[in-house]
Coordinates of C-alpha atoms and ligand atoms in Angstrom, one line a residue:
X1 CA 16.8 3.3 6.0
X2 CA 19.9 3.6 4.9
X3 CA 22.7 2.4 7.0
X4 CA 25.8 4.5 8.2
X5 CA 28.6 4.1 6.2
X6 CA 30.0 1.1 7.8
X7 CA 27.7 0.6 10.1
X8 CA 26.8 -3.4 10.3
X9 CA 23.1 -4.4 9.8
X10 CA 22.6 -5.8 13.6
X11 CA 24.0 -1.9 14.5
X12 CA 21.4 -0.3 12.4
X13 CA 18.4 -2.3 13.6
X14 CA 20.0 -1.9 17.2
X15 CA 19.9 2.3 16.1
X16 CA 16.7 2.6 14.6
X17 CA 15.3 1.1 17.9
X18 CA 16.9 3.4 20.1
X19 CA 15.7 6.3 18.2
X20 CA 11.8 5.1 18.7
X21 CA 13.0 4.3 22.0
X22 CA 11.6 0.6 21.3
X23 CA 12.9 -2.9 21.5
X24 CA 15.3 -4.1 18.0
X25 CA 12.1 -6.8 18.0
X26 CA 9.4 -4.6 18.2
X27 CA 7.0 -4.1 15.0
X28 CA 7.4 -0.6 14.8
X29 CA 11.4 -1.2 14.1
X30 CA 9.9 -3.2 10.4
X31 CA 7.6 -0.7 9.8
X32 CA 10.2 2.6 10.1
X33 CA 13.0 0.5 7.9
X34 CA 10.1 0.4 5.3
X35 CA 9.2 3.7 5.5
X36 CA 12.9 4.6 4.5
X37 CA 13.2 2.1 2.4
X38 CA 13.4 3.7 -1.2
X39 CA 13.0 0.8 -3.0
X40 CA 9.7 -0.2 -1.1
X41 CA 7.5 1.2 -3.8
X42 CA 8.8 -1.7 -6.1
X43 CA 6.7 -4.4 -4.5
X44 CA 3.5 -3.2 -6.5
X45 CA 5.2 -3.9 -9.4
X46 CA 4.5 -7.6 -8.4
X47 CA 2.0 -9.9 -8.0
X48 CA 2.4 -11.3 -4.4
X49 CA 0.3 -14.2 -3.9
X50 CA -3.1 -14.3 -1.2
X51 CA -2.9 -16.5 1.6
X52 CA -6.3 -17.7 0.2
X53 CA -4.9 -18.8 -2.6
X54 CA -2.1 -21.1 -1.0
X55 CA -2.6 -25.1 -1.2
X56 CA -1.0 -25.9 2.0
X57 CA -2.4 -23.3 3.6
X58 CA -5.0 -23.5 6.9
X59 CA -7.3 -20.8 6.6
X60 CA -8.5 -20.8 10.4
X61 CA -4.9 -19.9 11.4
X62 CA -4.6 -17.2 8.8
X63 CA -6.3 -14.2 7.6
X64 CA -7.2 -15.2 4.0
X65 CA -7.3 -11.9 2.4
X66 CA -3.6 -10.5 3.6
X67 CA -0.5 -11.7 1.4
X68 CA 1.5 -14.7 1.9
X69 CA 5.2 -14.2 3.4
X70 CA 7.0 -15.2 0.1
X71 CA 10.4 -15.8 1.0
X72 CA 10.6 -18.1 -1.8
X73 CA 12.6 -16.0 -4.8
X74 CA 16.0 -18.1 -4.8
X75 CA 13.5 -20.8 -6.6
X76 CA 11.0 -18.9 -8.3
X77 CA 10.8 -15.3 -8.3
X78 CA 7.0 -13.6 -8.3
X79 CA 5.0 -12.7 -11.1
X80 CA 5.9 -8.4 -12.6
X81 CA 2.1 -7.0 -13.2
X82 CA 3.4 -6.2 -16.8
X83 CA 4.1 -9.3 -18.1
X84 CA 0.6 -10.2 -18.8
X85 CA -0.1 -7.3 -20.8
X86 CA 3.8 -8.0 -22.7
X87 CA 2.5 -11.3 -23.7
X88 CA -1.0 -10.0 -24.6
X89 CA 1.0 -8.0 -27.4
X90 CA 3.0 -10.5 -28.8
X91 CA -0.2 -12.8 -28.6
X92 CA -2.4 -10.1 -30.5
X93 CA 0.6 -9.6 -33.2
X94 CA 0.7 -13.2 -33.8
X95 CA -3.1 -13.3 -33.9
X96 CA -3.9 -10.2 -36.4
X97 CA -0.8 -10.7 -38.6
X98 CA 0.8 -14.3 -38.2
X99 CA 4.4 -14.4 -39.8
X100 CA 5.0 -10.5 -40.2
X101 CA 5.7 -10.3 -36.6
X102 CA 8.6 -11.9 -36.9
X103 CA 9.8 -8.7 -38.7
X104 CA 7.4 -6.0 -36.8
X105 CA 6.7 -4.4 -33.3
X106 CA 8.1 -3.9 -30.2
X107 CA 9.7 -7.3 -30.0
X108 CA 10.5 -8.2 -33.7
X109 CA 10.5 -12.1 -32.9
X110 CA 13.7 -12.6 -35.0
X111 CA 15.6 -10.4 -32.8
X112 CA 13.4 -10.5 -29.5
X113 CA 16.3 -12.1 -27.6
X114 CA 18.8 -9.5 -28.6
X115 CA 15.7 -6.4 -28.2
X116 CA 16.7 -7.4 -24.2
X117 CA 20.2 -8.1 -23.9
X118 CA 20.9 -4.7 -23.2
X119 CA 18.6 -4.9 -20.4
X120 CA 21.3 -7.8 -18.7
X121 CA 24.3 -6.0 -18.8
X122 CA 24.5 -4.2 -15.4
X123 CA 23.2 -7.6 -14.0
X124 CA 25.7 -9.7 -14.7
X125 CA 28.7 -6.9 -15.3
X126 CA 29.1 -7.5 -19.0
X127 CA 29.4 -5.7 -22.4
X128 CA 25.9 -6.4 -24.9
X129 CA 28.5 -8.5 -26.7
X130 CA 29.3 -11.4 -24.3
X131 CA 25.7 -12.0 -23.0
X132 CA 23.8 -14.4 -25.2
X133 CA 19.9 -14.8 -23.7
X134 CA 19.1 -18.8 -25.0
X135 CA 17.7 -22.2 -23.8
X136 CA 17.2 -23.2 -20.4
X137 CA 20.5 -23.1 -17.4
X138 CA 21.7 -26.7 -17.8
X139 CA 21.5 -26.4 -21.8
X140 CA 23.7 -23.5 -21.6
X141 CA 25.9 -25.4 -19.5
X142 CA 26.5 -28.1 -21.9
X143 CA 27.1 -26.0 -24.6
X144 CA 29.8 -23.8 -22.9
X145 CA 31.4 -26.8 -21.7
X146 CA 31.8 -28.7 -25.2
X147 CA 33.7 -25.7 -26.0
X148 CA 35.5 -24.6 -23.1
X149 CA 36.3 -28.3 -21.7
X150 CA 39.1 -29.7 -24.3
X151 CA 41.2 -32.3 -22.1
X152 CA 44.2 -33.4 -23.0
X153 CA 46.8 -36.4 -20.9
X154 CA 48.0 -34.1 -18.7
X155 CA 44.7 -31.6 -18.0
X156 CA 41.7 -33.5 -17.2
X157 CA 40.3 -32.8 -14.5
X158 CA 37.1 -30.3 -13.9
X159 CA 37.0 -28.7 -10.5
X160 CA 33.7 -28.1 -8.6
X161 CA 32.0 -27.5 -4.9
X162 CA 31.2 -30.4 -3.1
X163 CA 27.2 -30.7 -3.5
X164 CA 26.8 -28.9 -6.4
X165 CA 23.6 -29.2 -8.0
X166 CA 22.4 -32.2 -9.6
X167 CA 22.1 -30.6 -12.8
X168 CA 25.6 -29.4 -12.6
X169 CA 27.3 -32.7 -11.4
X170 CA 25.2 -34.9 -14.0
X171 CA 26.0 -32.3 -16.4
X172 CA 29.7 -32.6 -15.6
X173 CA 29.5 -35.7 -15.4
X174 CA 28.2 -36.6 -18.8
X175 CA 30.5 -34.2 -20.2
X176 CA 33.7 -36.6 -19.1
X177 CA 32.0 -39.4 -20.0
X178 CA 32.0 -38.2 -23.6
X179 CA 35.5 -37.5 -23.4
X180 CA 36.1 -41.4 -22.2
X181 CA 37.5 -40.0 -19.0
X182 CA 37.3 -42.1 -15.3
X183 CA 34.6 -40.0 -13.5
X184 CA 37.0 -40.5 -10.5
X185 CA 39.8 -39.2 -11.4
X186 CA 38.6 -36.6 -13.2
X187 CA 36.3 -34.7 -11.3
X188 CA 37.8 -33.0 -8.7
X189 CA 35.5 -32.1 -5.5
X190 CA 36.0 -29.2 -3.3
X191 CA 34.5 -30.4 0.4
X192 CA 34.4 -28.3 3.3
X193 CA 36.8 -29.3 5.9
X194 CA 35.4 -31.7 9.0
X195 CA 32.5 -30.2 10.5
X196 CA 32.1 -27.1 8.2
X197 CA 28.9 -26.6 6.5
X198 CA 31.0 -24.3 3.6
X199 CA 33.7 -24.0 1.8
X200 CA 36.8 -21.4 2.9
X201 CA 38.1 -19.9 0.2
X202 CA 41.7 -20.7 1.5
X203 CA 40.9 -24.4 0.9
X204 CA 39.7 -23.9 -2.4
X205 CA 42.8 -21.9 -3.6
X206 CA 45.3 -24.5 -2.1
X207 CA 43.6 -26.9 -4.5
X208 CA 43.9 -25.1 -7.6
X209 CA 47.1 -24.0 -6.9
X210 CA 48.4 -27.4 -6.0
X211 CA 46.7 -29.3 -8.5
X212 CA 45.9 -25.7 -10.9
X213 CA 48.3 -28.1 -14.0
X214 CA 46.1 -30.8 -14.3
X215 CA 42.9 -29.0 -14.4
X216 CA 40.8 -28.1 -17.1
X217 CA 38.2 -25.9 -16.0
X218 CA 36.9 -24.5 -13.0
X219 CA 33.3 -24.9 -12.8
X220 CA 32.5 -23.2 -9.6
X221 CA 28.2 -21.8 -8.8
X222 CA 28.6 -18.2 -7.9
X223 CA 26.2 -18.9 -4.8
X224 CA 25.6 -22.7 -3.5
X225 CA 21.9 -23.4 -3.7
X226 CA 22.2 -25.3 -0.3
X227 CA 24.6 -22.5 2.0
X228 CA 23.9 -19.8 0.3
X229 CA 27.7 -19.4 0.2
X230 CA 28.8 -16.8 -2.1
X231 CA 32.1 -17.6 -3.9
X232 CA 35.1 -15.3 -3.8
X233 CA 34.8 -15.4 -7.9
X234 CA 37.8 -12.7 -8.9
X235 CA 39.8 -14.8 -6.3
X236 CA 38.8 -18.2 -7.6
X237 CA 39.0 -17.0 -11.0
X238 CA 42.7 -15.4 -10.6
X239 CA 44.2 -18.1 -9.2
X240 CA 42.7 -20.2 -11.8
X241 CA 44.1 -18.5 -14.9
X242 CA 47.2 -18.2 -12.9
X243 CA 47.4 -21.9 -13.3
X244 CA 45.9 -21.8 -17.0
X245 CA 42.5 -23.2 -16.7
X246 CA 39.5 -21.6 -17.8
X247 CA 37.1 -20.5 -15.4
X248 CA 33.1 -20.3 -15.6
X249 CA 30.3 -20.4 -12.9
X250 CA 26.9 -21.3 -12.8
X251 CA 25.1 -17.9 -11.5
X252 CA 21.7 -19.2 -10.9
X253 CA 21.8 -18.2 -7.4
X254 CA 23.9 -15.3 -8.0
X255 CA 22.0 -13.6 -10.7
X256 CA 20.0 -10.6 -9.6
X257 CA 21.1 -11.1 -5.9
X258 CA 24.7 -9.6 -6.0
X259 CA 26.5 -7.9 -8.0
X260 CA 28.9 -9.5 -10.4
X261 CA 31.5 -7.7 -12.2
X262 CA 31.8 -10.9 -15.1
X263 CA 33.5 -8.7 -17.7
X264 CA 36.1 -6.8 -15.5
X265 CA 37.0 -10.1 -13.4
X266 CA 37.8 -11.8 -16.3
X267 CA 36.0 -14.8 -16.1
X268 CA 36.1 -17.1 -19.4
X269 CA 32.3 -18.0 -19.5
X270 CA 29.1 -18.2 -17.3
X271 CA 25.3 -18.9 -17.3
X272 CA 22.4 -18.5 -15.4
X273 CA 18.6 -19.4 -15.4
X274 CA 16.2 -16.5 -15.2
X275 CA 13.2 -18.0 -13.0
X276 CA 14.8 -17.4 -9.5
X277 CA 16.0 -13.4 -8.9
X278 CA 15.2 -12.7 -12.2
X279 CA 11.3 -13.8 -12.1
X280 CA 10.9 -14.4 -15.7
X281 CA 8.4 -17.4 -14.6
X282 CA 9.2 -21.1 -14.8
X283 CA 11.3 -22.6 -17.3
X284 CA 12.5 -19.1 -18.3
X285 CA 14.8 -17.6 -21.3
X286 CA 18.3 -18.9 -19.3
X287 CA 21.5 -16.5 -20.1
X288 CA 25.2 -17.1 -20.8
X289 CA 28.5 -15.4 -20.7
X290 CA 31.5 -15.6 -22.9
X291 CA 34.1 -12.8 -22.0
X292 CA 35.1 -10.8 -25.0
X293 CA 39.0 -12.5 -25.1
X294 CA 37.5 -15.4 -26.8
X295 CA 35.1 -13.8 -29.3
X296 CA 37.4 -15.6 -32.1
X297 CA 38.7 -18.0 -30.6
X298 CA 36.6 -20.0 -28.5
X299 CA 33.7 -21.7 -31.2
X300 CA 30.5 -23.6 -30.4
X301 CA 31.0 -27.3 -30.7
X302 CA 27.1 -27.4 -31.9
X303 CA 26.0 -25.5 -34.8
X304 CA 22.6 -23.4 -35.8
X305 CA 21.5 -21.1 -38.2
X306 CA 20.9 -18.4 -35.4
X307 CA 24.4 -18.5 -35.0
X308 CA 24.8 -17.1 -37.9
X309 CA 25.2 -13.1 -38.8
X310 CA 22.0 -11.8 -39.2
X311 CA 22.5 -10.0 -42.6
X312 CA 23.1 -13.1 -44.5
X313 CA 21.2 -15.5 -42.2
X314 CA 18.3 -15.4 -45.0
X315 CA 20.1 -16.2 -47.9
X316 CA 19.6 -20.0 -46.8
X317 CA 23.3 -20.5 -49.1
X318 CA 24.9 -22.6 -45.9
X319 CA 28.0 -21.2 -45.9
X320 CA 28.1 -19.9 -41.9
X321 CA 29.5 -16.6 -41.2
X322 CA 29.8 -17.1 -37.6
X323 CA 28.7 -14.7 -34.8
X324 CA 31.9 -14.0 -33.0
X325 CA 31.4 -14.7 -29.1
X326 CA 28.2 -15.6 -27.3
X327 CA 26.1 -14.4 -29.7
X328 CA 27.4 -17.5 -31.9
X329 CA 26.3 -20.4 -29.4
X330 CA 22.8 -19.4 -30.2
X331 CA 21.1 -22.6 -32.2
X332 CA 17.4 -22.0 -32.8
X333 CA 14.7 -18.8 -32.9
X334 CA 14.4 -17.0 -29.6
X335 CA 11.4 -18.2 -27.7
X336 CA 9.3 -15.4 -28.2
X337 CA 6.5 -15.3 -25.2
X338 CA 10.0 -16.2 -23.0
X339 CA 11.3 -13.0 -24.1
X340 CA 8.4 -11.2 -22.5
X341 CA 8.2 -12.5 -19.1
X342 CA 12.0 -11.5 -18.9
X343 CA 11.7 -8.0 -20.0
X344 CA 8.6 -6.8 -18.0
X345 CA 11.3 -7.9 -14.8
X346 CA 14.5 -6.5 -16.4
X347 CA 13.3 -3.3 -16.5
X348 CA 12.3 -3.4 -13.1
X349 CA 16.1 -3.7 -12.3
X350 CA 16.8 -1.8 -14.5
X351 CA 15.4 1.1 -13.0
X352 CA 15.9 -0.1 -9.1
X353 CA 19.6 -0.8 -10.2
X354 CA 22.0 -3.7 -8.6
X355 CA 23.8 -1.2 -6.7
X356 CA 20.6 -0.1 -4.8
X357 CA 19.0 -3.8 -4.7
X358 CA 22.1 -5.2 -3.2
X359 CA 22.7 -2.3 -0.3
X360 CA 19.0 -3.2 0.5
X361 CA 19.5 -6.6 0.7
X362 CA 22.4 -6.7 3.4
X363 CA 19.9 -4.7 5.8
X364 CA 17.0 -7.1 4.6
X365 CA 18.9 -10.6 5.2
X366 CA 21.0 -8.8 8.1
X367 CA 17.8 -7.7 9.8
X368 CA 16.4 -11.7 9.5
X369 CA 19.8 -12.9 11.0
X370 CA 19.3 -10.4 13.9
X371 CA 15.7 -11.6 14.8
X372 CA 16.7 -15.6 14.0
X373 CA 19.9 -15.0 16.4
X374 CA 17.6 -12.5 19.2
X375 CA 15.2 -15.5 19.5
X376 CA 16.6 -18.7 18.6
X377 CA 20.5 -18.3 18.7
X378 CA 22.8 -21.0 20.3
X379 CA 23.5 -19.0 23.4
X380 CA 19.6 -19.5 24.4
X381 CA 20.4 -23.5 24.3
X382 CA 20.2 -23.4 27.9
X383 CA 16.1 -22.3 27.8
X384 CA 14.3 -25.2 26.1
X385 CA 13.4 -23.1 23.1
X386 CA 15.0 -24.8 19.7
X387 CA 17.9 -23.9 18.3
X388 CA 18.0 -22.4 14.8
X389 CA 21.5 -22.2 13.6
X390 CA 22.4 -20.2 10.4
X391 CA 24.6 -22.5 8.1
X392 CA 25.1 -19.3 5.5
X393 CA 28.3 -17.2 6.0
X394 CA 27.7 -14.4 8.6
X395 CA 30.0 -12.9 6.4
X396 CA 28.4 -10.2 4.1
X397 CA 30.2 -10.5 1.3
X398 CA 30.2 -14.6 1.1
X399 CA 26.4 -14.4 1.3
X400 CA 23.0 -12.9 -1.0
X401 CA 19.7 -13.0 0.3
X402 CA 18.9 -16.4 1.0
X403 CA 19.7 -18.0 4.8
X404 CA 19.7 -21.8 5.1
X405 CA 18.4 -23.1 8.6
X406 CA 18.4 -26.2 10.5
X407 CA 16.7 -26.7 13.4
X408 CA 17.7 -28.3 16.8
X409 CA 14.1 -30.3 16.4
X410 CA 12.5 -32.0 13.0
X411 CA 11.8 -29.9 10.6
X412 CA 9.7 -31.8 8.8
X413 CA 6.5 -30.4 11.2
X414 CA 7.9 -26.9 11.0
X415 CA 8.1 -27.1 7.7
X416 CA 4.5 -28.1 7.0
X417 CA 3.4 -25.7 10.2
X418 CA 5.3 -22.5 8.6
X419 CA 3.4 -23.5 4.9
X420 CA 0.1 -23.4 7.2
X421 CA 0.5 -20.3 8.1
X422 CA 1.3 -19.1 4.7
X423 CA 4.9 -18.7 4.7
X424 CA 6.6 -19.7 1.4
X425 CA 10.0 -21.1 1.8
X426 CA 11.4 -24.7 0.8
X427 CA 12.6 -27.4 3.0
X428 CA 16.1 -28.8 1.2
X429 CA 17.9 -32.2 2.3
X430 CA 19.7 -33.0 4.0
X431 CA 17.8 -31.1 6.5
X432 CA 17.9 -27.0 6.0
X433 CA 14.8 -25.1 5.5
X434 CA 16.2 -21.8 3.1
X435 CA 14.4 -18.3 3.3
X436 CA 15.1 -15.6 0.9
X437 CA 14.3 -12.0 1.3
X438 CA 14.1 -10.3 -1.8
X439 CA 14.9 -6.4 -1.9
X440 CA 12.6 -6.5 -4.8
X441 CA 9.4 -7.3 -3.3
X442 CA 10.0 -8.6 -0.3
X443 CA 9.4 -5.8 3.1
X444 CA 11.1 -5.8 6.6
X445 CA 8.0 -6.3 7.9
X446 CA 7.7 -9.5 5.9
X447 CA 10.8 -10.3 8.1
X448 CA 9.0 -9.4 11.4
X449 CA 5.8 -11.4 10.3
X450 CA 7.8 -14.4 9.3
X451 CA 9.9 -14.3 12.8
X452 CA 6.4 -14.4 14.8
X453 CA 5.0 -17.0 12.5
X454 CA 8.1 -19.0 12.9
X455 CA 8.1 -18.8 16.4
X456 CA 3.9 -20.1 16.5
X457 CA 5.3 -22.7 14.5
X458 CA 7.8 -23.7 16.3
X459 CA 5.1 -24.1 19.2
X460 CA 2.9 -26.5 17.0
X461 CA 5.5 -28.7 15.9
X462 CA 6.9 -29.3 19.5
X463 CA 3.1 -30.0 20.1
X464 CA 2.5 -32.1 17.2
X465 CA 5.7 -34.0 18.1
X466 CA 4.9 -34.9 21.4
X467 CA 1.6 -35.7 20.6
X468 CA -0.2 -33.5 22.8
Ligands
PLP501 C1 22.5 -24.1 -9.3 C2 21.6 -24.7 -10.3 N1 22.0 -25.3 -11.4 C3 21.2 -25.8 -12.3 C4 19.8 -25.8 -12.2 C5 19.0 -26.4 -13.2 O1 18.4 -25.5 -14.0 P1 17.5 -25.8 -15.3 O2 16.5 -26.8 -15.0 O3 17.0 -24.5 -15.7 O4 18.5 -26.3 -16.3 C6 19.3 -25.1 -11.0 C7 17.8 -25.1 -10.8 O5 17.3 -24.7 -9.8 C8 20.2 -24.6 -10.1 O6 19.7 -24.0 -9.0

């Protein structure tokens, strides 16, 4: 179903009701946006996991044959059919003629990693050229920063979101600390004002451009794991270079779940892991960026042969001919069964396209808002049922797929409840439980059957709670 130009998702829901002369919360609305869904078809290119099959779950609540609600893709996306048989080929190569497939097949293993670059570049908006597939996410992020991070007296300071990841505050972190900087003083924390669960993006310009001199980089994640926010990135990165810092962003929440226009925004460098939206499997083949304006200027601080040109990498004569741009960063031979699991899943997007993905996915996530507000908004506070508020922007654009709750009761029994009934989400502290349509895989009527599950959850949480 796709909506009217301009029409907003809540409207379309509210439409498609009227026209089967239903209720917006009736079933048959979930089953008639599916029907005109055209990307529905791409669910069977996954594996979606059995209830049966879940560890949490409770099988006398459940049937045990029907699929799980997976709403879990923002952490690790699901299984594409084809990667098994991609990585029984490269497994049979390696079995029948050892070393020569490095040089042979499909996926010549010297150049596996590049055989799929190609297969990126609508993903993240970049020429072949700037996208480099290596390592793991936090890796990447080292390795971009030893380059792109060069402090001097008067610009120090690295400018993130308040609660970044772990990864990327130890990571930035560590990366001052090797620079002898004060931790402090140094690294400069966006917070959302009193109250606010986000970040405006008015506050976060007013900071660059008031303190824009004595920054070095802006290291900014495209989407907040915790919020779900979604960055104004051409607006962060403008002001940025405006004020002569770099600017890069870690796109592990962004990647596959909007569209990103790296090249034409101009944004200096960027990287990603491939496990979430990309479903390359755990631990995947991670990504980076490094616009074109730097391919000769901007060097890797760490050195490999694989960073070297390929048509004199075998002359073993160490004298490096670099690899102008991303392609240059690259240390050690592409991790050949990695390589498959990505492919079999970019080619999926490559043939449902961003464009398409994306347009799906603000009816998807809108249609969840409209059944999460219907039931459990703040203006039903005056019933006893709980509240749920939504701490993601209601904002389309500052938002992907993913909607972070909290609960007006513990959600530590909802949590467990909703995993009984074979609902895959994650619970994140300080106290949000995030869900995450996919247009990939995930159906409306996923939506509709995690709303009623939610809601029988709700009921044996207050029940567990109370001790009855
Ligand atoms: C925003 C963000 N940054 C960094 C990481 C760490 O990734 P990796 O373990 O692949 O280095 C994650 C993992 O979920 C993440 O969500």
């Amino acid at each position: 179903m796709d909506p009217l130009p301009h029409e907003l998702p809540a409207d379309t829901v509210r439409r498609v009701a009227s026209e089967l002369r239903c209720l917006p919360t009736d079933e048959r609305v979930a089953l008639r946006l599916d029907e005109e869904d055209k990307l529905r078809h791409f669910r069977e290119y996954f594996h979606i996991p059995k209830m049966q099959d879940l560890p949490p779950i409770d099988l006398s609540l459940v049937n045990k044959d029907e699929n799980a609600v997976y709403l879990l893709g923002n952490s690790l996306g699901l299984q594409p059919k084809t990667v098994k048989t991609y990585l029984e080929e490269e497994l049979d190569k390696w079995a029948k003629m050892g070393a020569y497939g490095h040089e042979i097949g499909k996926r010549p293993w010297i150049t596996g990693d590049e055989t799929i670059a190609g297969l990126m570049t609508d993903i993240v908006g970049a020429n072949e050229k700037e996208i480099v597939l290596m390592n793991a996410l936090t890796v990447n992020l080292h390795l971009l920063l030893l380059s792109f991070f060069k402090p001097t007296p008067k610009r120090y300071k690295i400018l993130l979101e308040a609660k970044a990841f772990p990864s990327d505050h130890y990571a930035i972190e560590s990366q001052l600390q090797l620079h002898g900087l004060n931790i402090e003083k140094s690294m400069r924390i966006v917070k959302p004002r009193e109250g606010e669960e986000t970040l405006r993006t008015e506050d976060i310009l007013e900071v660059i451009e008031k303190e824009g001199d004595s920054i070095a980089v802006i290291l900014f994640s495209g989407m907040h794991y915790y919020t779900g926010q979604h960055f104004n990135m051409p607006a962060i990165t403008k002001a940025g270079q405006a004020k002569g810092c770099f600017v890069g962003f870690d796109l592990a929440h962004a990647v596959g779940n909007v569209e990103l226009h790296l090249h034409d925004w101009g944004v200096d460098f960027a990287c990603w892991c491939s496990y979430k939206y990309l479903n390359s499997g755990a631990g995947g083949l991670a990504g980076a960026f490094v616009h074109e304006k730097h391919a000769h200027t901007i060097k890797p601080a760490l050195l490999g042969w694989f960073g070297h040109e390929l048509s004199t990498r075998f002359k073993m004569d160490n004298k490096l001919q670099l690899i102008p741009g991303a392609n240059g960063f690259r240390i050690s031979n592409p991790p050949m069964l990695l390589v498959c699991s990505l492919q079999a899943s970019l080619e999926i997007f490559k043939k449902a396209t961003m464009k398409a993905l994306r347009r799906k996915s603000v009816l998807l996530t809108g249609y969840l808002e409209f059944l999460l507000k219907h039931y459990y908004g703040k203006d039903k506070a005056e019933t006893k049922t709980p509240v749920v508020n939504i701490i993601t922007p209601s904002r389309v654009e500052e938002r992907g797929c993913q909607l972070t709750l909290t609960f007006s009761v513990p959600i530590k029994s909802v949590y467990q409840e909703l995993e009984k009934r074979g609902v895959v989400c994650d619970k994140r502290e300080p106290n949000g439980i995030r869900v995450a349509p996919v247009p990939l895989y995930n159906s409306f009527h996923d939506v509709y059957r995690f709303i009623n599950l939610l809601n029988s959850a709700l009921e044996a949480a207050e029940r567990k709670d109370n001790g009855v």
